[in-house]
Amino acid sequence: MNIFGATLEVYKLFLLNLRNRYLGSRIGILWSVIQPLLMMVIYIFIFGIILRLKVEGSDSSFDYVIWFICGFTPWLAINEGIMATANSIISGINLVKNFSIKSEFLPIASSMMGLPQMFVGIVVICILSFISGRYLSWHIFWLIVIIPLMFFFIMGLGFFLSALTVFVRDMIQIIPTFLQLLFYLTPIFYGAEKFSGNMFILVFLNPFYQICNMFRQILFYQVNPDFSGLAYLIVISTVLWISGLIFFRKLKGFFESVL
Amino acid sequence: MEGNVSVKVNHVYKSYKNPERGGINIEVLHDICFEVKEGEKVGIIGRNGAGKSTLLNILCQYAKEDKGSICIEGKVNSILDIGSNLQQELTGKENVRQTGKLYGYDHDRLEKILLEVEEFVDIGDYWTRPIKTYSSGMKARIAFAQIAFIQPEILIIDEVLGVGDYQFVEKSKNKIQELCSKGKILFMVSHSLDSIKRITNRCIWIEKGKIILDGITENVVKAYEEFVNDFERKKIWENERNYIEKELINDRNKMTYIKSLCISNGRTKENTFISGEDLYLEIDIKLNDLCGKHNLKLRIEDYKGNIYLENNYLEDSGNYLEENGKMELKMSTVIKNMNYTESIYTLSLILSNNENIVDCKERVFRIIDYKKEYYSFPLGYTTSIWDIIFKGEHIKNEHIWSNSRSI
């Protein structure tokens, strides 16, 4: 199967997943718009209004809101993508059985489930930036590189998580808790400047921070993304992707014995 | 690789770990080896747990073999778990459309096929209602209808028939047949030997993970059917044997009139005899305070309840047991040349008083016919069986009673 065929297959799966994600709910796909908006409102209320957090070098709460959403948007996509991809084999195994779809396509297609949320986030950022008068620069085109890289990273992680979840169902319970923890550990609603020295190295090595940070640099500070971070992300994503695929291929022959 | 479709399976092994039994490896497939060329439609049969589905899973590379290799030329389409992809919230029509999209159909062709499918499933208004409102029969129809999209090169299907009402099963069998005639290679697992016979031209019979037989469908299915029947008999025999052992224990405790009933071929105490042997029966009866006329009946029936022999010993001779005091009766008899069909039989001795059973003893025995040359009919098949067995000249059967009485 060539690359084109595989892409088509993944695209079909992605559409199917998206269609079926909110099946049975009244407003359906609208939830993928409402949900991120609600999340944003909640977090902005807590961090911006109650805790009165500010961006370094700015006194405006409005700036903080934009700054926060810039980092929160990729997080929404990561959150959604990881949850979907961990579940992808269990929920999609019938497609493998009945439509001869390669099981590798399931985590790949699911990892992009956060795309609508991400889209909503970017639209919100554009609107708010327009209102605040900080117009977006050409740096926004960096998204063309960053977004695929982000999904590439989630896919690599997804290979591990999806295959593992088949055998260790507890993962479905563990992952949301872990993600919640990660949200607070990663500088998303607070700045990374708070850390220095060894602590900062730890933060730097956190790929989730790198993704969020790059979104901020592009959309909020309107500068080129940090190249060392970018290089680090590319390396770690590639390593994760390849090792994940090997891991997945090792395990996929045994899916049938537990599903 | 146009027009060169083939499947090769080389020495494939597969085993599973059973965590409940301390991680013991259970071998599901053992040294499976076959080759399928274009145009062959292969049915795979075997009893539950024989490894059929595992083999299919491996063929469509959903499961991985432990050892060996599989070489497939051509595009594989599989339906292993039909209906599992139906979305409860979507209507039947939307479900079928979704399937079509997954198969990569464009809009125009999809709409055309949807009309065909609607006619085929024939469920009226339900076509545009959510699946969750369907009855199980309707769900089966929708599930089956999804195969309409398949354009098979190598088609692998696991038990797609079987649900739904009779009329629809017929319809779907035709559909499958039509589909299979388009494909180049077919693998099909089904418990319906009838559809295996109708659709396939080659058949592989798997038992305990091994290929027992591989050949023309007709022959393999016939052999399989014989085996299954035989197996049923063996299972009954096992049950019966347990039953005998239980009976023997009970014998000691019970206060009975019939003290013993023995059957043997004069050599061993086994309960298995070879057809054509002489069988010796020994009966020991002790009567205490019996009143009225008593009858003694000897009967042989097979496990299905067909009676092969029934001898109202005392009634026939007009010589009833009619004693008030004590009486002991010892009888022995030979059934010469007991040429029964291979099966499991029950020999029973029934002591009755005006049709009320007073006491009864049963012995179960098995007849083995190595050469398969005998065939016996149960009583009632022909009226003269009784005569053939006991009086007739056709089969040399001598039935001699010798008894000794002592009061």
XYZ file of C-alpha atoms in Angstrom:
666
model
C 0.000 0.000 0.000
C 1.437 3.335 -1.006
C 1.494 6.527 1.000
C -1.455 7.937 -0.886
C -3.647 4.942 -0.208
C -2.686 4.950 3.441
C -3.461 8.639 3.781
C -6.837 8.141 2.175
C -7.584 5.267 4.504
C -6.586 7.307 7.556
C -8.637 10.229 6.318
C -11.700 8.023 5.939
C -11.190 6.661 9.425
C -10.711 10.132 10.816
C -13.987 11.321 9.308
C -15.747 8.247 10.616
C -14.395 8.795 14.119
C -15.351 12.427 14.031
C -18.869 11.629 12.891
C -19.308 8.993 15.553
C -17.636 10.888 18.376
C -20.745 12.749 19.466
C -23.306 10.283 18.152
C -26.556 10.296 20.050
C -26.126 13.737 21.546
C -28.588 16.328 20.327
C -26.223 18.947 19.024
C -23.616 16.473 17.865
C -20.441 17.903 16.433
C -21.237 21.310 17.959
C -19.916 19.884 21.204
C -16.410 20.017 19.833
C -16.892 23.782 19.635
C -18.738 24.273 22.889
C -16.514 22.031 24.960
C -13.222 23.873 24.381
C -14.963 27.224 24.767
C -16.374 26.150 28.101
C -13.005 24.870 29.241
C -11.415 28.161 28.283
C -14.033 30.146 30.154
C -13.575 28.024 33.272
C -9.796 28.277 33.302
C -9.800 31.965 32.478
C -12.246 32.544 35.310
C -10.002 30.684 37.754
C -6.580 31.873 36.679
C -7.333 35.266 35.225
C -10.122 36.581 37.414
C -9.794 34.776 40.738
C -6.040 34.210 40.891
C -5.278 37.340 38.850
C -2.309 35.809 37.085
C -0.434 38.085 34.700
C 1.920 37.615 31.794
C 5.439 38.725 32.502
C 5.990 42.180 31.154
C 2.333 43.043 30.853
C -0.211 44.261 33.340
C -3.266 43.576 31.273
C -5.564 40.675 32.182
C -6.646 40.569 28.564
C -3.081 39.806 27.542
C -3.032 36.958 30.013
C -6.220 35.552 28.519
C -4.721 35.510 25.023
C -1.439 34.203 26.327
C -3.231 31.420 28.208
C -5.387 30.391 25.254
C -2.298 30.263 23.021
C -0.845 27.611 25.293
C -4.130 25.959 26.100
C -5.177 25.375 22.480
C -2.530 22.752 21.712
C -3.168 21.214 25.100
C -6.839 20.702 24.187
C -5.804 18.878 21.038
C -3.232 16.809 22.904
C -5.702 15.919 25.619
C -8.409 14.881 23.188
C -5.953 13.104 20.907
C -4.323 11.053 23.648
C -7.660 9.983 25.107
C -8.993 8.994 21.701
C -5.884 7.217 20.585
C -5.543 5.194 23.785
C -9.036 3.898 23.183
C -8.686 3.530 19.458
C -7.924 -0.177 19.198
C -10.598 -1.277 21.611
C -13.290 0.820 19.995
C -12.165 0.291 16.432
C -11.247 -3.362 16.351
C -14.446 -4.256 14.508
C -13.250 -2.122 11.610
C -10.097 -4.199 11.442
C -12.122 -7.375 11.535
C -14.770 -6.404 9.032
C -13.076 -3.996 6.691
C -9.525 -5.308 6.641
C -8.234 -1.962 7.824
C -4.683 -2.109 9.069
C -4.720 -1.751 12.830
C -1.912 0.831 12.714
C -4.330 3.258 11.091
C -6.578 3.298 14.135
C -4.227 5.163 16.511
C -3.005 7.347 13.662
C -6.514 8.477 12.782
C -7.528 8.878 16.412
C -4.533 10.982 17.316
C -5.990 13.790 15.221
C -9.311 13.812 17.002
C -8.332 17.060 18.686
C -8.281 18.894 15.382
C -11.692 20.586 15.789
C -10.820 21.776 19.294
C -7.549 23.120 18.009
C -9.304 24.863 15.179
C -11.750 26.470 17.597
C -8.837 27.585 19.770
C -7.019 29.221 16.885
C -10.162 31.009 15.770
C -10.657 32.307 19.317
C -7.036 33.485 19.415
C -7.470 35.311 16.099
C -10.632 37.023 17.291
C -9.162 38.052 20.643
C -5.944 39.260 19.029
C -7.975 41.357 16.652
C -9.978 42.856 19.496
C -6.902 43.610 21.579
C -5.156 45.223 18.670
C -2.163 42.856 18.609
C -2.483 41.715 15.047
C -1.041 38.380 14.087
C 2.108 38.438 12.024
C 3.239 36.110 9.265
C 4.599 33.868 12.035
C 1.224 32.209 12.101
C 2.390 30.201 9.095
C 4.742 28.381 11.409
C 1.600 26.487 12.441
C 1.906 24.546 9.199
C 5.036 23.006 10.642
C 4.107 22.913 14.304
C 0.635 21.366 14.047
C 1.717 18.320 11.997
C 4.685 17.923 14.307
C 2.353 17.945 17.275
C 0.148 15.255 15.752
C 3.245 13.306 14.813
C 4.213 13.374 18.477
C 0.745 12.296 19.655
C 0.779 9.443 17.126
C 4.065 8.143 18.485
C 2.683 8.248 21.973
C -0.559 6.777 20.685
C 1.167 3.682 19.319
C 2.391 2.873 22.813
C -0.773 3.802 24.627
C -3.237 2.132 22.278
C -1.387 -1.174 22.203
C -0.838 -1.139 25.937
C -4.469 -0.318 26.684
C -5.592 -3.464 24.902
C -3.789 -5.588 27.471
C -3.927 -3.267 30.473
C -7.415 -1.865 30.509
C -6.595 0.154 33.612
C -4.882 2.590 31.280
C -8.286 4.037 30.443
C -8.584 5.067 34.097
C -4.958 6.055 34.538
C -4.562 8.280 31.483
C -7.084 11.050 32.330
C -5.682 11.352 35.845
C -2.189 11.476 34.485
C -3.152 14.104 31.931
C -4.712 16.209 34.643
C -1.480 16.020 36.593
C 0.521 16.857 33.500
C -1.611 19.911 32.878
C -0.553 21.377 36.207
C 3.074 20.293 35.941
C 3.525 21.759 32.487
C 3.829 25.542 32.359
C 0.533 26.173 30.622
C -1.315 28.600 32.854
C 1.870 29.886 34.414
C 5.108 30.926 32.757
C 8.233 28.815 32.543
C 10.251 31.752 33.901
C 9.278 30.575 37.355
C 11.796 27.792 36.965
C 15.528 28.198 36.820
C 18.614 25.996 36.674
C 18.036 22.258 36.818
C 14.308 22.692 37.124
C 14.230 24.553 33.867
C 16.071 21.729 32.118
C 13.341 19.388 33.303
C 10.701 21.733 31.949
C 12.601 22.092 28.699
C 12.661 18.336 28.265
C 8.921 18.159 28.657
C 7.706 17.885 25.066
C 4.271 19.101 26.035
C 5.820 22.319 27.249
C 7.737 22.635 23.995
C 4.546 22.360 21.965
C 2.672 24.882 24.091
C 5.637 27.207 24.150
C 5.980 27.206 20.397
C 2.322 28.072 19.972
C 2.877 31.031 22.281
C 5.962 32.188 20.482
C 4.197 32.080 17.158
C 0.800 33.423 18.138
C 1.432 35.590 21.162
C 4.992 36.881 20.975
C 5.007 36.658 17.172
C 8.553 35.445 16.908
C 10.136 32.402 15.359
C 9.823 29.320 17.513
C 12.726 28.383 19.701
C 14.898 26.308 17.353
C 16.532 24.211 20.048
C 13.065 23.311 21.268
C 11.919 22.585 17.744
C 14.876 20.343 17.093
C 14.333 18.562 20.390
C 10.665 18.005 19.556
C 11.495 16.653 16.110
C 14.020 14.220 17.550
C 11.812 13.015 20.370
C 8.769 12.673 18.080
C 10.711 10.649 15.542
C 12.183 8.377 18.191
C 8.764 7.947 19.772
C 7.096 7.310 16.434
C 9.531 4.657 15.280
C 9.866 2.884 18.604
C 6.104 3.151 19.069
C 5.465 1.545 15.719
C 7.887 -1.277 16.478
C 6.248 -1.781 19.859
C 2.815 -1.719 18.262
C 3.763 -4.235 15.593
C 5.177 -6.543 18.249
C 1.937 -6.519 20.172
C -0.646 -6.373 17.433
C -0.446 -10.074 16.714
C -1.779 -10.697 20.193
C -4.696 -8.274 20.121
C -6.924 -11.011 18.906
C -6.283 -13.124 21.999
C -7.779 -10.537 24.337
C -10.305 -8.698 22.193
C 0.549 -9.219 -9.828
C -2.615 -8.955 -11.910
C -4.482 -12.220 -12.179
C -2.086 -14.088 -9.972
C -3.940 -14.533 -6.741
C -2.779 -17.196 -4.355
C -2.481 -18.053 -0.709
C 0.249 -20.174 0.779
C 0.323 -21.300 4.355
C 3.541 -22.886 5.520
C 3.763 -24.847 8.774
C 1.842 -22.371 10.858
C 1.720 -22.789 14.607
C -0.213 -20.715 17.081
C -0.697 -21.051 20.787
C -2.244 -19.006 23.534
C -1.346 -18.652 27.140
C -4.107 -19.512 29.522
C -3.709 -17.308 32.589
C -6.306 -19.296 34.491
C -4.235 -22.415 34.292
C -0.952 -20.915 35.345
C 0.048 -19.639 31.950
C 0.105 -22.987 30.230
C 0.465 -22.682 26.497
C -2.498 -24.044 24.659
C -1.783 -24.951 21.101
C -4.542 -23.735 18.844
C -2.973 -24.416 15.482
C -0.466 -27.138 14.878
C 1.566 -27.341 11.702
C -1.058 -25.991 9.337
C 0.077 -26.281 5.779
C -1.869 -25.701 2.588
C -1.884 -23.850 -0.662
C -4.824 -22.265 -2.392
C -4.857 -21.301 -6.035
C -7.061 -18.936 -7.917
C -10.635 -20.097 -8.284
C -10.677 -22.246 -5.209
C -13.424 -21.691 -2.685
C -12.359 -23.186 0.563
C -14.697 -24.092 3.370
C -13.195 -24.610 6.789
C -15.056 -26.924 9.115
C -14.483 -28.368 12.525
C -16.121 -28.421 15.896
C -16.152 -25.459 18.276
C -12.697 -24.555 19.450
C -11.005 -26.482 16.686
C -9.053 -23.414 15.613
C -11.067 -22.328 12.575
C -11.488 -18.729 13.576
C -7.881 -18.448 14.659
C -6.844 -19.676 11.254
C -9.004 -17.043 9.588
C -7.606 -14.366 11.876
C -4.138 -15.356 10.843
C -5.075 -15.499 7.177
C -6.216 -11.905 7.200
C -3.172 -11.037 9.278
C -5.189 -9.842 12.195
C -3.442 -12.345 14.429
C 0.199 -13.234 14.106
C 1.412 -16.806 13.774
C 3.984 -18.059 16.280
C 5.923 -20.100 13.780
C 5.694 -20.617 10.068
C 4.795 -18.188 7.343
C 1.922 -17.012 5.240
C 2.258 -15.732 1.740
C -0.693 -13.944 0.186
C -0.836 -12.509 -3.306
C -3.865 -10.311 -3.772
C -6.107 -7.990 -1.819
C -7.720 -9.496 1.218
C -11.213 -8.604 2.341
C -12.466 -10.073 5.543
C -15.661 -10.195 7.517
C -14.789 -11.789 10.815
C -17.307 -10.270 13.124
C -20.275 -9.214 11.098
C -22.479 -6.536 12.564
C -20.063 -5.476 15.274
C -19.489 -2.155 13.545
C -23.132 -1.135 13.502
C -23.758 2.152 15.262
C -26.818 1.947 17.462
C -27.623 5.629 17.115
C -27.495 5.757 13.337
C -30.291 4.595 11.095
C -29.943 1.479 9.013
C -29.480 3.575 5.924
C -26.762 5.708 7.494
C -24.989 2.623 8.754
C -24.932 1.097 5.321
C -23.810 4.395 3.852
C -21.010 4.636 6.375
C -19.861 1.173 5.403
C -19.901 2.181 1.772
C -17.769 5.193 2.541
C -15.287 3.021 4.371
C -15.010 0.897 1.275
C -14.272 4.053 -0.631
C -17.409 4.386 -2.741
C -18.179 7.742 -4.262
C -21.517 9.443 -3.819
C -23.286 8.345 -7.007
C -22.417 4.690 -6.759
C -23.229 4.767 -3.084
C -26.754 6.072 -3.663
C -27.336 3.440 -6.305
C -26.239 0.635 -4.031
C -28.252 2.063 -1.157
C -31.418 1.620 -3.219
C -30.479 -1.975 -3.973
C -29.730 -2.658 -0.341
C -32.986 -1.120 0.801
C -34.845 -3.500 -1.423
C -32.710 -6.419 -0.318
C -33.103 -5.944 3.434
C -36.805 -5.279 3.052
C -37.514 -3.811 6.491
C -39.904 -1.050 5.453
C -39.930 2.129 7.502
C -37.242 0.885 9.815
C -34.722 1.591 7.088
C -34.665 5.221 8.214
C -34.893 4.616 11.961
C -32.008 4.193 14.392
C -30.602 0.690 14.751
C -31.351 0.728 18.471
C -35.047 0.429 17.681
C -34.517 -2.685 15.574
C -35.329 -6.244 16.433
C -32.407 -8.657 16.362
C -33.605 -10.064 13.056
C -33.572 -6.634 11.455
C -30.109 -5.961 12.827
C -28.936 -9.176 11.258
C -30.349 -8.052 7.939
C -28.568 -4.718 8.062
C -25.354 -6.382 9.172
C -25.531 -8.780 6.292
C -26.414 -6.078 3.790
C -23.009 -4.499 4.347
C -21.359 -7.229 2.346
C -23.005 -5.764 -0.742
C -20.092 -3.356 -1.033
C -17.360 -5.892 -1.083
C -15.519 -6.441 -4.300
C -13.518 -9.384 -3.292
C -10.284 -10.668 -4.582
C -9.569 -12.837 -1.587
C -12.603 -12.992 0.621
C -12.493 -14.311 4.158
C -15.786 -14.725 5.953
C -16.562 -16.129 9.342
C -20.069 -17.374 10.030
C -22.046 -14.689 8.287
C -25.142 -16.765 7.831
C -27.232 -18.261 10.518
C -29.236 -15.404 11.926
C -32.501 -14.137 10.629
C -35.611 -15.910 9.529
C -35.617 -18.740 7.064
C -36.610 -16.656 4.099
C -33.807 -14.199 4.641
C -31.258 -16.922 5.207
C -32.153 -18.306 1.802
C -31.842 -14.875 0.264
C -28.504 -14.241 1.903
C -27.142 -17.606 0.855
C -27.851 -16.670 -2.718
C -26.182 -13.336 -2.195
C -23.098 -14.974 -0.725
C -22.987 -17.376 -3.615
C -23.201 -14.514 -6.066
C -20.476 -12.652 -4.224
C -18.250 -15.679 -4.056
C -18.562 -16.338 -7.737
C -17.094 -12.885 -8.337
C -14.155 -13.425 -6.038
C -11.032 -15.263 -6.901
C -10.372 -17.019 -3.625
C -12.762 -17.594 -0.804
C -12.247 -18.807 2.735
C -15.381 -19.491 4.649
C -16.053 -20.791 8.108
C -19.542 -21.961 8.790
C -21.315 -24.443 10.965
C -23.881 -24.837 8.265
C -22.556 -27.788 6.301
C -25.333 -27.179 3.856
C -23.985 -23.809 2.788
C -20.423 -25.126 2.827
C -21.519 -27.763 0.360
C -23.355 -25.232 -1.751
C -20.670 -22.598 -1.955
C -17.276 -24.190 -1.665
C -15.454 -26.598 -3.882
C -12.707 -27.462 -1.474
C -12.900 -28.104 2.200
C -10.432 -28.246 5.051
C -11.429 -30.022 8.203
C -9.604 -28.907 11.324
C -9.693 -30.679 14.624
C -7.697 -29.611 17.674
C -5.611 -27.305 15.540
C -4.590 -29.924 13.031
C -5.735 -30.474 9.504
C -7.569 -33.770 9.480
C -8.681 -33.746 5.893
C -8.251 -31.463 2.940
C -9.963 -32.166 -0.317
C -13.132 -31.970 -2.357
C -15.912 -30.522 -0.248
C -18.271 -33.439 -0.725
C -15.842 -36.021 0.604
C -14.582 -33.956 3.495
C -18.047 -32.972 4.659
C -19.164 -36.576 4.507
C -16.235 -37.745 6.584
C -16.801 -34.930 9.023
C -20.445 -35.778 9.426
C -19.592 -39.386 10.143
C -17.037 -38.299 12.675
C -19.443 -36.003 14.467
C -22.074 -38.708 14.717
C -19.498 -41.122 15.975
C -18.272 -38.573 18.439
C -21.759 -38.081 19.801
C -21.974 -41.788 20.360
C -18.645 -41.851 22.130
C -19.710 -39.020 24.371
C -22.886 -40.861 25.273
C -20.809 -43.928 25.885
C -18.605 -41.992 28.307
C -21.671 -40.744 30.122
C -23.084 -44.216 30.202
C -19.895 -45.613 31.601
C -20.031 -43.170 34.454
C -23.589 -44.194 34.898
C -22.676 -47.884 35.038
C -20.118 -47.262 37.691
C -22.650 -45.369 39.712
C -25.168 -48.140 39.265
C -22.694 -50.719 40.466
C -22.204 -48.850 43.686
C -25.925 -48.511 44.157
C -26.378 -52.204 43.578
C -24.748 -53.139 46.802
C -26.968 -51.037 48.931
C -30.283 -51.732 47.345
C -32.531 -54.506 48.476
C -33.490 -56.017 45.204
C -35.220 -58.951 43.749
C -32.910 -59.158 40.826
C -29.589 -59.868 42.407
C -27.454 -59.699 39.384
C -27.460 -59.335 35.672
C -24.191 -60.023 33.937
C -23.187 -59.790 30.375
C -19.883 -61.010 29.061
C -18.208 -62.548 26.098
C -16.650 -65.155 28.270
C -13.233 -63.570 28.268
C -13.165 -60.166 29.826
C -15.296 -58.197 32.210
C -15.262 -55.164 29.933
C -18.461 -53.735 28.642
C -17.217 -53.530 25.098
C -17.861 -56.354 22.694
C -17.089 -57.006 19.107
C -19.937 -57.464 16.716
C -20.385 -61.111 15.863
C -19.248 -62.420 19.225
C -21.257 -64.719 21.402
C -22.585 -62.970 24.458
C -23.370 -64.697 27.690
C -26.028 -63.405 29.980
C -26.338 -64.456 33.542
C -29.293 -63.646 35.658
C -29.784 -64.287 39.305
C -33.118 -63.543 40.855
C -34.276 -63.996 44.390
C -37.915 -63.520 45.206
C -39.159 -63.207 48.713
C -42.734 -62.342 49.472
C -44.193 -61.712 46.084
C -47.859 -62.027 45.375
C -49.555 -62.356 42.069
C -48.380 -62.967 38.580
C -44.963 -61.702 37.710
C -43.376 -61.310 34.385
C -39.756 -61.134 33.428
C -38.770 -59.120 30.404
C -35.411 -58.924 28.703
C -34.807 -55.974 26.438
C -31.939 -54.554 24.406
C -32.163 -51.001 23.147
C -29.660 -48.569 21.760
C -28.877 -45.159 23.176
C -31.517 -43.552 21.048
C -34.173 -45.755 22.535
C -34.684 -48.025 19.545
C -35.532 -51.464 20.825
C -33.602 -54.293 19.235
C -34.724 -57.161 21.334
C -37.646 -57.684 23.659
C -38.311 -61.011 25.173
C -41.229 -61.484 27.511
C -39.684 -64.577 28.834
C -42.414 -65.837 31.109
C -45.396 -64.424 29.264
C -44.380 -66.038 26.044
C -44.023 -69.409 27.621
C -47.237 -68.913 29.589
C -45.303 -69.684 32.653
C -45.636 -66.841 35.098
C -43.798 -66.522 38.316
C -46.487 -67.146 40.838
C -45.057 -67.774 44.206
C -45.861 -66.676 47.661
C -42.869 -68.061 49.344
C -39.234 -67.795 48.558
C -37.899 -68.539 45.179
C -34.548 -68.352 43.573
C -34.088 -68.258 39.875
C -30.806 -68.570 38.121
C -30.677 -68.330 34.409
C -27.970 -68.104 31.871
C -28.264 -67.659 28.203
C -26.114 -67.215 25.155
C -26.829 -64.837 22.363
C -24.822 -66.408 19.623
C -23.254 -64.328 16.962
C -24.533 -61.001 18.248
C -24.256 -59.104 15.003
C -25.450 -55.654 15.939
C -24.442 -52.367 14.398
C -21.680 -50.528 16.138
C -23.371 -48.534 18.838
C -24.146 -48.384 22.513
C -26.863 -50.592 23.866
C -28.642 -51.039 27.106
C -29.568 -54.491 28.269
C -32.347 -54.422 30.801
C -34.073 -57.059 32.802
C -37.449 -55.971 34.060
C -39.488 -57.740 36.672
C -43.039 -56.542 36.501
C -46.351 -57.266 38.082
C -49.292 -56.433 35.838
C -47.332 -53.812 33.937
C -46.019 -52.262 37.139
C -42.295 -52.472 37.266
C -41.217 -54.144 40.459
C -37.533 -54.196 39.810
C -35.267 -53.467 36.970
C -31.605 -53.857 36.271
C -29.712 -52.333 33.411
C -26.342 -52.961 31.895
C -24.863 -50.755 29.258
C -22.516 -52.232 26.713
C -20.905 -51.213 23.521
C -20.636 -53.116 20.322
C -17.710 -52.400 18.070
C -17.828 -53.422 14.475
C -14.340 -53.202 13.066
C -15.219 -54.261 9.580
C -18.477 -52.342 9.504
C -20.176 -55.302 7.959
C -23.177 -55.643 10.181
C -26.269 -53.630 10.137
C -29.105 -54.373 12.472
C -32.533 -52.821 12.481
C -34.371 -51.879 15.582
C -37.678 -53.533 16.289
C -40.554 -51.888 14.572
C -38.587 -51.034 11.481
C -39.762 -54.295 10.059
C -42.250 -56.471 11.803
C -40.235 -59.576 11.297
C -37.086 -58.409 13.011
C -37.995 -60.358 16.064
C -38.226 -63.442 13.955
C -35.034 -62.726 12.115
C -33.055 -62.387 15.250
C -34.499 -65.254 17.200
C -36.176 -67.694 14.903
C -35.269 -66.843 11.392
C -32.760 -68.507 9.225
C -31.319 -65.341 7.690
C -28.997 -64.560 10.474
C -27.720 -67.435 12.447
C -28.846 -66.486 15.844
C -29.484 -69.008 18.472
C -31.123 -68.094 21.621
C -31.091 -70.773 24.172
C -32.435 -70.400 27.593
C -31.348 -72.741 30.231
C -32.637 -72.248 33.670
C -32.557 -73.911 36.949
C -35.150 -73.452 39.575
C -34.901 -74.102 43.167
C -37.422 -73.392 45.794
